[in-house]
Coordinates of C-alpha atoms (C1' of nucleotides) in Angstrom, one line a residue:
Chain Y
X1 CA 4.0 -46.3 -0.3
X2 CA 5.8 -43.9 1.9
X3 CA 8.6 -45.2 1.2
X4 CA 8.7 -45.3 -2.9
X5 CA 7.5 -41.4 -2.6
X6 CA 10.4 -40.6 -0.6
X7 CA 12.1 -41.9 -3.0
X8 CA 11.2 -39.5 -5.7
X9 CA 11.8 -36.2 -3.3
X10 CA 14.3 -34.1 -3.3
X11 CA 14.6 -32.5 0.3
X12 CA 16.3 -28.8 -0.3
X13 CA 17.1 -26.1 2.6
X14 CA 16.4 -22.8 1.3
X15 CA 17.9 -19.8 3.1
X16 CA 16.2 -16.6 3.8
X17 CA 15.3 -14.5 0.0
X18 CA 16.3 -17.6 -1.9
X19 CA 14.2 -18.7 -4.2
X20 CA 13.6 -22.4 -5.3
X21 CA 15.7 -23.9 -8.4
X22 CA 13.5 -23.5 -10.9
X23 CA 15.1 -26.8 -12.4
X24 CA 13.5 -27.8 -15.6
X25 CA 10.0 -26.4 -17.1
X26 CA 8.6 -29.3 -15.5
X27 CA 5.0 -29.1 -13.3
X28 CA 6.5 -29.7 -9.3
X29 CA 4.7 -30.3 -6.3
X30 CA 6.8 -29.2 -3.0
X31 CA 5.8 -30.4 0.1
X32 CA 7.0 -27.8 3.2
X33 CA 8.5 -29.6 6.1
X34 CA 9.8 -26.6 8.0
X35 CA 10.2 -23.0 7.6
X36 CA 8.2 -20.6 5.6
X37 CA 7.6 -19.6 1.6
X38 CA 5.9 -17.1 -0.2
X39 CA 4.5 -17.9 -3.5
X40 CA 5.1 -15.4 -6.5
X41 CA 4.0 -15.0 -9.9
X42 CA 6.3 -14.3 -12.5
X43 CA 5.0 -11.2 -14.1
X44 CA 7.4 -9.9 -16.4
X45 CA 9.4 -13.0 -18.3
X46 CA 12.8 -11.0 -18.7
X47 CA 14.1 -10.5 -15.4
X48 CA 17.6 -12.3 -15.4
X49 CA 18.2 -11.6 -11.5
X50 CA 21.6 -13.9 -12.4
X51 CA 23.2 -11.7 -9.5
X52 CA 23.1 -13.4 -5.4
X53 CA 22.0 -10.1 -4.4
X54 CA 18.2 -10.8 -4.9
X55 CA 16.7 -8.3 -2.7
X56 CA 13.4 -9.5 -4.0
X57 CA 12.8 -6.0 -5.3
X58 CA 11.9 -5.6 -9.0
X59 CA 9.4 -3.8 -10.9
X60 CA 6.3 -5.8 -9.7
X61 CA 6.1 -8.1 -7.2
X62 CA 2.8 -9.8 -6.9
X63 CA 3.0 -12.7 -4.1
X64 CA 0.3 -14.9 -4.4
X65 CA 0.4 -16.4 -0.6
X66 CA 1.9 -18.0 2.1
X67 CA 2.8 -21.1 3.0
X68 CA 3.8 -23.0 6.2
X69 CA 5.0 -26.8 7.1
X70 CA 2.8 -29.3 6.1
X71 CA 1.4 -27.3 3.2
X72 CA 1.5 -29.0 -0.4
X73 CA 2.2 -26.3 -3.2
X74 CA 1.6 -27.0 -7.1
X75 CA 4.2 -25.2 -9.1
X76 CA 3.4 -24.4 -12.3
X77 CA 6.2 -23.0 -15.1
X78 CA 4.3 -22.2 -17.7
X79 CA 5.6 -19.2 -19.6
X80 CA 3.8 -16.3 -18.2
X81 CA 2.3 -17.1 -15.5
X82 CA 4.5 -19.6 -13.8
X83 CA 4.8 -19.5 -10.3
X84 CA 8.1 -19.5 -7.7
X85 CA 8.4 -20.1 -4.1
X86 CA 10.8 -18.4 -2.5
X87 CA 12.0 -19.0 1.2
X88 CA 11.3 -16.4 4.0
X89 CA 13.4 -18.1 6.7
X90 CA 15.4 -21.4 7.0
X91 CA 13.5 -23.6 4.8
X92 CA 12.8 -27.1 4.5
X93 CA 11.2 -28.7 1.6
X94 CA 10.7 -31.5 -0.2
X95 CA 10.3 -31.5 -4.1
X96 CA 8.8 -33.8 -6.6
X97 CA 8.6 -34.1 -10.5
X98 CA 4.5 -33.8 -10.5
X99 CA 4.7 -36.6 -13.3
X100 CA 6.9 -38.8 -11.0
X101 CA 4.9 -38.4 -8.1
X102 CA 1.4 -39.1 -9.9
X103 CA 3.2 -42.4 -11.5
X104 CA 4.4 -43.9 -8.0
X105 CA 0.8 -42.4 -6.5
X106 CA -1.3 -44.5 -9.3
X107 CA -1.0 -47.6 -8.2
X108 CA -2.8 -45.9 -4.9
X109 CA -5.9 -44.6 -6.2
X110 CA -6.6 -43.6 -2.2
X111 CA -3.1 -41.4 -2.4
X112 CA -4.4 -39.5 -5.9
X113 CA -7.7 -39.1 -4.5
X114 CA -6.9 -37.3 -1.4
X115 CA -4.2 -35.0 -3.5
X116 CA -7.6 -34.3 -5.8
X117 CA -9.6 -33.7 -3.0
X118 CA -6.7 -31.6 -1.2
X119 CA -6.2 -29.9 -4.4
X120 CA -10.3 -29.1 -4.7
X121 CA -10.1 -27.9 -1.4
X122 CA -7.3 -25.5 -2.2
X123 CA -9.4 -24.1 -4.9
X124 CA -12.6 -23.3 -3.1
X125 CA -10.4 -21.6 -0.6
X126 CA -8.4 -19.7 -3.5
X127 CA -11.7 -19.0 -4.8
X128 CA -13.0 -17.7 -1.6
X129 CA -10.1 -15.6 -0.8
X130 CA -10.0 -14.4 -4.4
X131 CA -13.9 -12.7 -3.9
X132 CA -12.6 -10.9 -1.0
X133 CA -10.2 -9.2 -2.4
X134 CA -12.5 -8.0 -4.6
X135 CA -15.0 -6.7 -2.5
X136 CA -12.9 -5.8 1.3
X137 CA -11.3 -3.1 3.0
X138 CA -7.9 -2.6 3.7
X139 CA -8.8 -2.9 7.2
X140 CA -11.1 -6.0 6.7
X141 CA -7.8 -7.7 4.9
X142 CA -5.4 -6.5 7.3
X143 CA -7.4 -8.3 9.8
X144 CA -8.5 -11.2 7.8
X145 CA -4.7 -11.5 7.4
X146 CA -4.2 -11.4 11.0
X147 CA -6.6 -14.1 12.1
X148 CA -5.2 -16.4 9.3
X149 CA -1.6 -16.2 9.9
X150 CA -2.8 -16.7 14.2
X151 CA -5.1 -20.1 12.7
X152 CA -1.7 -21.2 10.6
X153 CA 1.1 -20.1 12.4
X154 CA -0.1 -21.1 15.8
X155 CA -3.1 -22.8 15.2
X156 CA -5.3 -19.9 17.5
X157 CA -9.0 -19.2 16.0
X158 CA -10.1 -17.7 19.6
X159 CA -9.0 -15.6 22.6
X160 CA -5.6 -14.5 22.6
X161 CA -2.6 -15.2 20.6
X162 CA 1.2 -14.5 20.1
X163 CA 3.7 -14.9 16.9
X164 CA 6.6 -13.9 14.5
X165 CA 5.6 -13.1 11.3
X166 CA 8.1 -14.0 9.2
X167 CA 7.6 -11.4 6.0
X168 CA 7.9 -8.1 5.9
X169 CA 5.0 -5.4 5.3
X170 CA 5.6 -5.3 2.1
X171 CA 5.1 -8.9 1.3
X172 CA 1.9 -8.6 3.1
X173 CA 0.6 -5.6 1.3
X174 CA 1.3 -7.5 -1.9
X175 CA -0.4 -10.8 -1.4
X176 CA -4.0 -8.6 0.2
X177 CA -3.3 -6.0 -3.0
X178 CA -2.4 -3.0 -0.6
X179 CA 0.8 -0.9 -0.3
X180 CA 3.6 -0.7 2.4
X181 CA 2.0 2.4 3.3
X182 CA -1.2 1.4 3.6
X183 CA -0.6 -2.0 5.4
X184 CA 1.4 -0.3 7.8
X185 CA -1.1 2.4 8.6
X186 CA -3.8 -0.6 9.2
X187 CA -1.7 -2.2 11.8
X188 CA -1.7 1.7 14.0
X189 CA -5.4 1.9 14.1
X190 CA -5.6 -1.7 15.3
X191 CA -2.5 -0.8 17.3
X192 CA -4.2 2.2 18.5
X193 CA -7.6 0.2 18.7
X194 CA -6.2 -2.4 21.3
X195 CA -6.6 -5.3 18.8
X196 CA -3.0 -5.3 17.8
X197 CA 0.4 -4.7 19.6
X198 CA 3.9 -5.5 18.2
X199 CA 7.8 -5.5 19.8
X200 CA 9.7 -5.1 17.4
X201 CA 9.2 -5.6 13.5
X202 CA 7.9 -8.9 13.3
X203 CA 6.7 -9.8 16.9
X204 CA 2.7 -9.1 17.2
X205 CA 0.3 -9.9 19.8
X206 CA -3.7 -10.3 19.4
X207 CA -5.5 -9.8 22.6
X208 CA -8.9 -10.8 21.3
X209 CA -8.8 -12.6 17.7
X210 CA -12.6 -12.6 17.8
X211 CA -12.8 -9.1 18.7
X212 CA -10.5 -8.7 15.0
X213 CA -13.3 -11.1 13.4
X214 CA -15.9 -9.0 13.4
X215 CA -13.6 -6.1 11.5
X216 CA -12.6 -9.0 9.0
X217 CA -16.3 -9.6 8.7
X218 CA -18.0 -8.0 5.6
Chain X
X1 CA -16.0 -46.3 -18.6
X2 CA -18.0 -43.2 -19.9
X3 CA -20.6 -45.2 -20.1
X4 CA -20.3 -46.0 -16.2
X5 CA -20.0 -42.1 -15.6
X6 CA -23.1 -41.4 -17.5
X7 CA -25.1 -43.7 -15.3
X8 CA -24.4 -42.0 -11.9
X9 CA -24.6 -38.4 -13.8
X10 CA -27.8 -36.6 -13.4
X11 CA -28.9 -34.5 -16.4
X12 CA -30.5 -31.1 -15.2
X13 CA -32.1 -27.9 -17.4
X14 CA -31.9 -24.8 -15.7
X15 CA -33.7 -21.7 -17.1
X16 CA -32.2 -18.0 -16.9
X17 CA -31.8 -17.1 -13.3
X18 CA -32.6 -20.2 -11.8
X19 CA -30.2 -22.1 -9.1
X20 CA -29.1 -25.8 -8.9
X21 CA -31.0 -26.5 -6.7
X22 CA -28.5 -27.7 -3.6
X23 CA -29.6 -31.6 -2.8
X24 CA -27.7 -32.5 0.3
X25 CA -24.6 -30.9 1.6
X26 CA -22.5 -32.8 -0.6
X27 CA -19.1 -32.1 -2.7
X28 CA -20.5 -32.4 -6.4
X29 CA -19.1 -32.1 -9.3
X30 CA -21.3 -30.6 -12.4
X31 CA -20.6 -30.7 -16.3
X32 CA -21.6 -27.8 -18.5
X33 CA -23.1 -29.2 -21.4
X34 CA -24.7 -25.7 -23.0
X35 CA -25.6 -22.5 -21.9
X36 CA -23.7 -20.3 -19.5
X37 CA -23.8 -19.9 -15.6
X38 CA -22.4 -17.9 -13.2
X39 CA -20.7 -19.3 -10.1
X40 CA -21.2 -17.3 -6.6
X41 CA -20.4 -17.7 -3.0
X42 CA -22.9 -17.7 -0.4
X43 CA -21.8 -14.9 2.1
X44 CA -24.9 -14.6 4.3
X45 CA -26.0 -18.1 5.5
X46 CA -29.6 -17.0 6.8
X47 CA -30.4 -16.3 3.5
X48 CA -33.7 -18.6 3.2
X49 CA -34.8 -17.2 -0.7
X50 CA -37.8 -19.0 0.1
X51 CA -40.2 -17.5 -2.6
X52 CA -39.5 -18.7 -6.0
X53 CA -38.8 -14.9 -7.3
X54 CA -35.2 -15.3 -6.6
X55 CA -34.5 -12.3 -8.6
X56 CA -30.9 -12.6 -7.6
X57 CA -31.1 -9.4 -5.7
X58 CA -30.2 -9.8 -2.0
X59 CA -27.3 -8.2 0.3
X60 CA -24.4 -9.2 -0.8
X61 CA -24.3 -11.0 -4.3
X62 CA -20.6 -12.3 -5.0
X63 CA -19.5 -13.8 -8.3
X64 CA -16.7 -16.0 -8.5
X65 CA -17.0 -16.5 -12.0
X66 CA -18.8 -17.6 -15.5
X67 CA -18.8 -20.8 -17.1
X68 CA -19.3 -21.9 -20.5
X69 CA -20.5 -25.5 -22.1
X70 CA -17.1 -27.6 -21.5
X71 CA -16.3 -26.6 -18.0
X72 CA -16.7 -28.6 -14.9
X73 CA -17.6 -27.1 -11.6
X74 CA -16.4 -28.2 -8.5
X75 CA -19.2 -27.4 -6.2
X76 CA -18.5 -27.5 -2.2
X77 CA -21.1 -27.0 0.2
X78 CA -19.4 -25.9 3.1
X79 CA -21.1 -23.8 5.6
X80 CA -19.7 -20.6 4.9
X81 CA -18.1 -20.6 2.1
X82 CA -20.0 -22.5 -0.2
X83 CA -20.6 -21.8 -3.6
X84 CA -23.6 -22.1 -5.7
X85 CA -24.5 -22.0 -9.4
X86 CA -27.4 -20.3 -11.1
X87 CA -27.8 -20.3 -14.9
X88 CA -27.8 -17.0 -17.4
X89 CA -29.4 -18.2 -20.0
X90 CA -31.6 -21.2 -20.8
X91 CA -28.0 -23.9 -19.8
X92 CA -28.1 -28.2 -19.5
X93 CA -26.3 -29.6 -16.8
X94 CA -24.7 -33.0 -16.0
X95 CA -24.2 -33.4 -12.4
X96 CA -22.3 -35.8 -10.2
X97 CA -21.8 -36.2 -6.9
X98 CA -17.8 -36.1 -6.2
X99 CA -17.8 -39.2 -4.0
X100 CA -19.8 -41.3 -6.6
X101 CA -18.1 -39.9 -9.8
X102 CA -14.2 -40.7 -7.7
X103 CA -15.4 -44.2 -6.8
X104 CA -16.4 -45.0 -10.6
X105 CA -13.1 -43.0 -11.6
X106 CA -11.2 -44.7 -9.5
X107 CA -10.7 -47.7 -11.3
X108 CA -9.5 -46.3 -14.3
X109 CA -6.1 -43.6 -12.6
X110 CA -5.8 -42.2 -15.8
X111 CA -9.5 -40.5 -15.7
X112 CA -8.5 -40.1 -12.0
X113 CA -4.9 -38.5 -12.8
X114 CA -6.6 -36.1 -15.7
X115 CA -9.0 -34.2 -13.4
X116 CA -6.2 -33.9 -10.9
X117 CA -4.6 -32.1 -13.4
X118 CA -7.6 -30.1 -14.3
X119 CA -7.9 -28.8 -11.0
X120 CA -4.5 -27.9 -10.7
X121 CA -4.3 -25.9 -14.0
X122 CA -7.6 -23.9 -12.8
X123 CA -6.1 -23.4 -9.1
X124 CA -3.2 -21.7 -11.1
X125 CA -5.7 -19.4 -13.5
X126 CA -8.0 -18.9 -10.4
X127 CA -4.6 -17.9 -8.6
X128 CA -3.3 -15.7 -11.5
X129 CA -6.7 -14.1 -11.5
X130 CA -6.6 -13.4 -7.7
X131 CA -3.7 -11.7 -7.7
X132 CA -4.4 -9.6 -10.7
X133 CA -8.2 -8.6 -9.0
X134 CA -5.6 -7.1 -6.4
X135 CA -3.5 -5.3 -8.8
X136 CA -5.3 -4.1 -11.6
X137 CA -7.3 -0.9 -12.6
X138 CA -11.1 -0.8 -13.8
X139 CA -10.3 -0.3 -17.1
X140 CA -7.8 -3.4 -17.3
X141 CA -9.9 -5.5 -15.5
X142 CA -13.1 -5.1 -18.0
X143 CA -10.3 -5.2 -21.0
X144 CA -9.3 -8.5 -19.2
X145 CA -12.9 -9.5 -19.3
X146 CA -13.5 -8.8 -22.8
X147 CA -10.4 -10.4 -23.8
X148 CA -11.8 -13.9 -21.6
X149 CA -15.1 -13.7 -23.0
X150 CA -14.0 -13.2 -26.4
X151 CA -11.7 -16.3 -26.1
X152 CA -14.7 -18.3 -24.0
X153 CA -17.6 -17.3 -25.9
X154 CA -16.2 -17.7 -29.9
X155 CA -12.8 -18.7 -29.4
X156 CA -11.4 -15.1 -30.8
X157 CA -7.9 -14.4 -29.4
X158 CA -6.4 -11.9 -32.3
X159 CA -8.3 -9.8 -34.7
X160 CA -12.4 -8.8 -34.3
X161 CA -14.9 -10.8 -32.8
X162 CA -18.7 -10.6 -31.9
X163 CA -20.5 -12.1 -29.2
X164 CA -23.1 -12.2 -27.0
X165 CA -22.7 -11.8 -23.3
X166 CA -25.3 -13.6 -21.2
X167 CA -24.3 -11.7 -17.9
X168 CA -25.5 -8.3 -17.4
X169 CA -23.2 -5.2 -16.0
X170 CA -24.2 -6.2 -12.5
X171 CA -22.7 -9.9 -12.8
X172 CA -19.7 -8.3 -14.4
X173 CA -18.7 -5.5 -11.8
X174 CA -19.3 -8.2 -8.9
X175 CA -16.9 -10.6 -10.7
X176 CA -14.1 -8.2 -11.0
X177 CA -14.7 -6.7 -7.6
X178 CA -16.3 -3.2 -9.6
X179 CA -19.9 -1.5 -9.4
X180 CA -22.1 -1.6 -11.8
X181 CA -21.4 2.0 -12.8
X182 CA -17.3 1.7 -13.1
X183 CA -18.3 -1.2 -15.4
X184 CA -20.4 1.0 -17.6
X185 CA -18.3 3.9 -17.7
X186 CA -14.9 1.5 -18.6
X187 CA -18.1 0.4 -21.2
X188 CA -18.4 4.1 -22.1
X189 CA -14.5 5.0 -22.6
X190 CA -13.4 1.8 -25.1
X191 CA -16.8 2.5 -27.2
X192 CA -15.5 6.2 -27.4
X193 CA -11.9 4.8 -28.1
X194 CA -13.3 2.6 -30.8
X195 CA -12.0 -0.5 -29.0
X196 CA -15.5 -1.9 -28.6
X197 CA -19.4 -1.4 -30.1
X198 CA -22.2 -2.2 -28.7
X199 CA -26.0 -2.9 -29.8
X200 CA -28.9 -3.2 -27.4
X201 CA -27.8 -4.5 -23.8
X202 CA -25.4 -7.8 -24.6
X203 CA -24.4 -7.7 -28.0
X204 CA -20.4 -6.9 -28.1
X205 CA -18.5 -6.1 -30.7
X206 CA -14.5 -6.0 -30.4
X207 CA -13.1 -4.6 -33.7
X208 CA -9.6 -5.0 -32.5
X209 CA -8.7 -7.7 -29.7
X210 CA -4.7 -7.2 -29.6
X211 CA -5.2 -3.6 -29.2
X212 CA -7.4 -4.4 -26.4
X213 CA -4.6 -6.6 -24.9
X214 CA -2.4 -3.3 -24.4
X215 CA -5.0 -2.2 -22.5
X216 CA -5.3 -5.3 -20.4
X217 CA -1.6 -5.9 -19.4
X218 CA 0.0 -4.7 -16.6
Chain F
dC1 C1' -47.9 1.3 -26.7
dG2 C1' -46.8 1.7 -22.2
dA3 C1' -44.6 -0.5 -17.9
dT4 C1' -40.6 -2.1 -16.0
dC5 C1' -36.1 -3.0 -15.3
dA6 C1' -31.2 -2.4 -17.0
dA7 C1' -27.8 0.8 -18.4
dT8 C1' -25.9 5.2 -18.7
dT9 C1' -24.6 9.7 -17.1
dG10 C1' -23.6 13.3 -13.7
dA11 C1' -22.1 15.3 -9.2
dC12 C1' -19.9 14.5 -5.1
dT13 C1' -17.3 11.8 -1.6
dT14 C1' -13.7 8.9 0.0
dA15 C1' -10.4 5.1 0.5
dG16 C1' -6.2 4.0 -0.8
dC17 C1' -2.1 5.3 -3.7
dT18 C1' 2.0 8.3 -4.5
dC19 C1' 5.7 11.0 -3.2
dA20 C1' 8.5 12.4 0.5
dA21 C1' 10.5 12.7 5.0
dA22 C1' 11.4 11.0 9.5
dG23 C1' 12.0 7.0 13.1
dC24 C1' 13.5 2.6 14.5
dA25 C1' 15.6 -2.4 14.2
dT26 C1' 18.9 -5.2 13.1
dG27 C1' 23.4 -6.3 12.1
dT28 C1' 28.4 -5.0 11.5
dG29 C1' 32.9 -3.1 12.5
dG30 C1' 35.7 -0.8 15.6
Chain T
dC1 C1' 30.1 -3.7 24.1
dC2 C1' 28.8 0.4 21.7
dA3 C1' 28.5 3.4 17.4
dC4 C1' 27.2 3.5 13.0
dA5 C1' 25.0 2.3 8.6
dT6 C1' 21.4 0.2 6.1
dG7 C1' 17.0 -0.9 5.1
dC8 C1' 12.4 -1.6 7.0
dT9 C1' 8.6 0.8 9.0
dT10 C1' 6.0 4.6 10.3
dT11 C1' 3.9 9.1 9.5
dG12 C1' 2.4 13.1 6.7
dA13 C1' 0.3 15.8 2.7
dG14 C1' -1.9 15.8 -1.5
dC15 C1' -4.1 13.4 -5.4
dT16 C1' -6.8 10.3 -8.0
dA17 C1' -9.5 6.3 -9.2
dA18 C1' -13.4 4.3 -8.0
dG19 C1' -17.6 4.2 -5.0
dT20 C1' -22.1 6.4 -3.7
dC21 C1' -26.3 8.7 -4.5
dA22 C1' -29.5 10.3 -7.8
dA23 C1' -31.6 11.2 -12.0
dT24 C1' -32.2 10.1 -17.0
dT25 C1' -32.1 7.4 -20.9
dG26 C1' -32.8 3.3 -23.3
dA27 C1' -34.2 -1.7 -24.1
dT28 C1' -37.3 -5.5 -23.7
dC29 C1' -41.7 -7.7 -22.9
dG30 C1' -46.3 -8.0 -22.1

DNA sequence: CGATCAATTGACTTAGCTCAAAGCATGTGG
DNA sequence: CCACATGCTTTGAGCTAAGTCAATTGATCG
């Protein structure tokens, strides 16, 4: 089984600001063996970016999330609100045709019902995450953000906790639906607050991730 | 094979305000079949809402959504983050456990395969939606509404259209992360602009659905 | 025809955005 | 190995959209 859906998958490195192939306008599910992606929505259709020199700037950004080895990500190109992935450092992934991969995975009902129950799963989370961001803080998502990348990154939900992150503030403010400014300011008070402390840009510390889950809390 | 569904499917009526009642902590999935119902997430768990006046009041109400006949639910009952279902108006429910509804479905991977998709296609809306909840102003989030409900409700998309929304302003402004007072006054402004009529508390009128659209888009 | 609850309107406050100017990292060339 | 340049991050000042509190109007039901 294994074996017939390696056959399918592409594996593809993806440097740092390079964004998946979009290949065909095909539905692709990409399986992340290493590395780290941010997800994007294509806002505006007529954005060329034929040049190499995509500093991921643009009139609107809007990244929809992060993802990390192991994670399964549904790409979607329809039209307007396709999606992208595009690599924050050395990435490795593995692509299928959504189509191909369902074909092999038929003849294991076991194998499509654990991608339908991953894929439920996925939702209720989206769903979850989606409410918040209706109804938080920016210093209740700064946090929230903290305590998930420590959970995902390196697998801390308690006590103490060190890691890179590998985007930048802006890609942060954009998937909670804050500015750079605004993100950046967060991170001083809990700086300033003890809960937070950072060596250079992408280094942080969290000396007490349960003291930051009760400001994530509602 | 929809015969087999139907057997394990468990019709339920729910009158306005009333909530599935939540059988065991189970994954279920639940068929709209008429009506409309709006989809929360429990925040607080010590929430008992003993007394049968659940008059949807409480702390912390959070609407995910609305859903219409046609729609299936996934429902997870997970501690935290589950989600719950309470009807708006008088709605008729078929509702399956997930395990039972993916053992019938299983012999027939083409049933299995369709819902796969299904829930792919509404992780990318829900998706879409999330990111726009983090982007977008009052007034093009209730335009947005509108625009959905229209489309949902009577199948408008161009030209006028008049409809009845089951959901009060409450409901609405939770959904898109607003107060019930934004929602009105975004109510107020396209009345004044012409871009919408109302008579008594939930008949809508929207003489003019593309001009709404400029209003809606980024 | 009132009672009750939802919707509207108003006045005020504030969280977060915008615009603008420094301060630092990181990487490159001498 | 150090100086410089670029771009990311931080900080500041002012503004605005939306939230809060409070009162009024309007709708719906008994």
């Amino acid at each position: 089984m294994a074996d017939k859906l390696c056959a399918i998958g592409q594996a593809i490195t993806l440097s740092p600001g390079v964004e998946l192939p979009s290949g065909e306008n095909e539905h692709r599910l990409v399986y992340i063996a290493s590395g780290a992606a941010k997800l994007l929505v294509q806002e505006s259709p007529g954005t060329p970016r034929a040049g190499p020199a995509a500093t991921s700037s643009g009139p609107a950004r809007h990244v929809m999330g992060f993802h990390f080895p192991g994670d399964i990500v549904s790409l979607q190109r329809r039209g307007e609100g396709g999606s992208s992935l595009v690599a924050l450092s050395e990435t490795d992934l593995l692509v299928f045709s959504a189509d191909e991969f369902l074909d092999v995975a038929q003849d294991d009902p076991a194998v499509l019902r654990s991608v339908l129950i991953k894929s439920l799963e996925s939702l209720q989370r989206t769903r979850t995450r989606m409410m918040r961001l209706g109804h938080q803080t920016a210093r209740q998502r700064v946090a929230g953000f903290l305590i998930s990348m420590a959970k995902r990154l390196c697998g801390c939900t308690h006590g103490e906790c060190e890691f890179v992150l590998p985007m930048g503030r802006g890609d942060i403010g954009d998937s909670l639906g804050l500015t750079i400014e605004t993100v950046s300011r967060q991170f001083t008070d809990l700086r300033e607050e003890g809960l937070l402390s950072t060596s250079g840009r992408s280094l942080v510390a969290l000396p007490d991730i349960d003291a930051l889950k009760n400001e994530a809390g509602a």
